[in-house]
Amino acid sequence: DGRAGAISVFTESLAAELAPLHITVNAIDPGATDSGWMSEEVKNALLPRFPMGRIGLPEDAARLIAFLASDDGQWITGEIIHSRGGF
């Protein structure tokens, strides 16, 4: 998919530009996340594809973002992190 390639190039380029300022740049791919838009039909269709036994929630992405923004994530930059619960 061209969009994924564009996001990758953008993330890596911006990370390289901002690294001297000690600013990290990352992208997150949360996969299918139930932020209120999923009908029960959609959830039932997707659920078998999640080996973790549940569909992703906004809190899952939020925890990853909080980690990346913390001091513990200071060495991670220029990455696309696929956080899909095994989807």
PDB file of C-alpha atoms in Angstrom:
ATOM      1  CA  ASP A   1       0.000   0.000   0.000  1.00  0.00           C
ATOM      2  CA  GLY A   2       1.462   3.354  -1.024  1.00  0.00           C
ATOM      3  CA  ARG A   3       0.183   5.103   2.080  1.00  0.00           C
ATOM      4  CA  ALA A   4       2.135   2.773   4.356  1.00  0.00           C
ATOM      5  CA  GLY A   5       5.282   3.476   2.365  1.00  0.00           C
ATOM      6  CA  ALA A   6       4.688   7.209   2.531  1.00  0.00           C
ATOM      7  CA  ILE A   7       4.143   7.099   6.292  1.00  0.00           C
ATOM      8  CA  SER A   8       7.327   5.068   6.708  1.00  0.00           C
ATOM      9  CA  VAL A   9       9.430   7.488   4.663  1.00  0.00           C
ATOM     10  CA  PHE A  10       7.879  10.510   6.386  1.00  0.00           C
ATOM     11  CA  THR A  11       8.441   9.048   9.864  1.00  0.00           C
ATOM     12  CA  GLU A  12      12.065   8.121   9.155  1.00  0.00           C
ATOM     13  CA  SER A  13      12.850  11.452   7.468  1.00  0.00           C
ATOM     14  CA  LEU A  14      11.284  13.564  10.197  1.00  0.00           C
ATOM     15  CA  ALA A  15      12.979  11.470  12.896  1.00  0.00           C
ATOM     16  CA  ALA A  16      16.379  12.073  11.275  1.00  0.00           C
ATOM     17  CA  GLU A  17      15.722  15.814  11.010  1.00  0.00           C
ATOM     18  CA  LEU A  18      14.586  16.190  14.618  1.00  0.00           C
ATOM     19  CA  ALA A  19      17.044  13.794  16.284  1.00  0.00           C
ATOM     20  CA  PRO A  20      19.699  16.506  16.822  1.00  0.00           C
ATOM     21  CA  LEU A  21      17.054  18.363  18.867  1.00  0.00           C
ATOM     22  CA  HIS A  22      16.416  15.201  20.928  1.00  0.00           C
ATOM     23  CA  ILE A  23      12.874  14.947  19.563  1.00  0.00           C
ATOM     24  CA  THR A  24      11.651  11.465  18.706  1.00  0.00           C
ATOM     25  CA  VAL A  25       9.205  10.718  15.916  1.00  0.00           C
ATOM     26  CA  ASN A  26       7.301   7.449  15.630  1.00  0.00           C
ATOM     27  CA  ALA A  27       4.096   6.202  14.036  1.00  0.00           C
ATOM     28  CA  ILE A  28       1.672   3.709  15.531  1.00  0.00           C
ATOM     29  CA  ASP A  29      -0.473   1.238  13.623  1.00  0.00           C
ATOM     30  CA  PRO A  30      -3.113   0.133  16.150  1.00  0.00           C
ATOM     31  CA  GLY A  31      -4.913  -2.140  13.689  1.00  0.00           C
ATOM     32  CA  ALA A  32      -8.618  -2.679  14.150  1.00  0.00           C
ATOM     33  CA  THR A  33      -9.542  -0.693  17.250  1.00  0.00           C
ATOM     34  CA  ASP A  34     -13.027  -0.461  18.703  1.00  0.00           C
ATOM     35  CA  SER A  35     -13.395   3.245  19.331  1.00  0.00           C
ATOM     36  CA  GLY A  36     -17.170   3.019  19.226  1.00  0.00           C
ATOM     37  CA  TRP A  37     -17.695   2.585  15.510  1.00  0.00           C
ATOM     38  CA  MET A  38     -17.816  -1.226  15.393  1.00  0.00           C
ATOM     39  CA  SER A  39     -21.144  -2.973  15.178  1.00  0.00           C
ATOM     40  CA  GLU A  40     -21.558  -6.351  16.856  1.00  0.00           C
ATOM     41  CA  GLU A  41     -21.451  -7.900  13.378  1.00  0.00           C
ATOM     42  CA  VAL A  42     -18.048  -6.332  12.676  1.00  0.00           C
ATOM     43  CA  LYS A  43     -16.718  -7.331  16.098  1.00  0.00           C
ATOM     44  CA  ASN A  44     -17.868 -10.938  15.628  1.00  0.00           C
ATOM     45  CA  ALA A  45     -16.239 -11.079  12.193  1.00  0.00           C
ATOM     46  CA  LEU A  46     -12.920  -9.688  13.447  1.00  0.00           C
ATOM     47  CA  LEU A  47     -12.621 -11.413  16.817  1.00  0.00           C
ATOM     48  CA  PRO A  48     -11.398 -14.799  15.475  1.00  0.00           C
ATOM     49  CA  ARG A  49      -8.422 -13.001  13.897  1.00  0.00           C
ATOM     50  CA  PHE A  50      -7.155 -11.774  17.295  1.00  0.00           C
ATOM     51  CA  PRO A  51      -5.138 -14.476  19.086  1.00  0.00           C
ATOM     52  CA  MET A  52      -5.232 -12.328  22.246  1.00  0.00           C
ATOM     53  CA  GLY A  53      -8.985 -13.039  22.424  1.00  0.00           C
ATOM     54  CA  ARG A  54     -10.204  -9.456  22.169  1.00  0.00           C
ATOM     55  CA  ILE A  55     -10.357  -6.488  19.837  1.00  0.00           C
ATOM     56  CA  GLY A  56      -8.085  -3.529  20.446  1.00  0.00           C
ATOM     57  CA  LEU A  57      -9.253  -0.592  22.517  1.00  0.00           C
ATOM     58  CA  PRO A  58      -8.168   3.063  22.394  1.00  0.00           C
ATOM     59  CA  GLU A  59      -6.480   2.531  25.767  1.00  0.00           C
ATOM     60  CA  ASP A  60      -4.105   0.044  24.136  1.00  0.00           C
ATOM     61  CA  ALA A  61      -2.789   2.688  21.743  1.00  0.00           C
ATOM     62  CA  ALA A  62      -2.766   5.292  24.527  1.00  0.00           C
ATOM     63  CA  ARG A  63      -0.477   3.140  26.695  1.00  0.00           C
ATOM     64  CA  LEU A  64       1.968   2.761  23.814  1.00  0.00           C
ATOM     65  CA  ILE A  65       1.920   6.504  23.141  1.00  0.00           C
ATOM     66  CA  ALA A  66       2.494   7.229  26.842  1.00  0.00           C
ATOM     67  CA  PHE A  67       5.483   4.869  26.825  1.00  0.00           C
ATOM     68  CA  LEU A  68       6.980   6.492  23.726  1.00  0.00           C
ATOM     69  CA  ALA A  69       6.520   9.953  25.267  1.00  0.00           C
ATOM     70  CA  SER A  70       8.164   8.877  28.526  1.00  0.00           C
ATOM     71  CA  ASP A  71      11.871   8.790  29.339  1.00  0.00           C
ATOM     72  CA  ASP A  72      11.737   5.002  28.800  1.00  0.00           C
ATOM     73  CA  GLY A  73      10.993   5.589  25.097  1.00  0.00           C
ATOM     74  CA  GLN A  74      13.720   8.155  24.468  1.00  0.00           C
ATOM     75  CA  TRP A  75      15.858   5.832  22.314  1.00  0.00           C
ATOM     76  CA  ILE A  76      13.027   4.798  19.997  1.00  0.00           C
ATOM     77  CA  THR A  77      12.689   6.997  16.926  1.00  0.00           C
ATOM     78  CA  GLY A  78      11.901   6.605  13.242  1.00  0.00           C
ATOM     79  CA  GLU A  79       9.771   3.522  13.838  1.00  0.00           C
ATOM     80  CA  ILE A  80       6.331   2.375  12.807  1.00  0.00           C
ATOM     81  CA  ILE A  81       5.086   0.250  15.669  1.00  0.00           C
ATOM     82  CA  HIS A  82       2.434  -2.305  14.781  1.00  0.00           C
ATOM     83  CA  SER A  83       0.415  -2.823  17.933  1.00  0.00           C
ATOM     84  CA  ARG A  84      -2.360  -5.102  16.717  1.00  0.00           C
ATOM     85  CA  GLY A  85      -2.685  -7.749  19.407  1.00  0.00           C
ATOM     86  CA  GLY A  86      -1.432 -10.394  16.976  1.00  0.00           C
ATOM     87  CA  PHE A  87      -4.039  -9.565  14.299  1.00  0.00           C
TER      88      PHE A  87
END
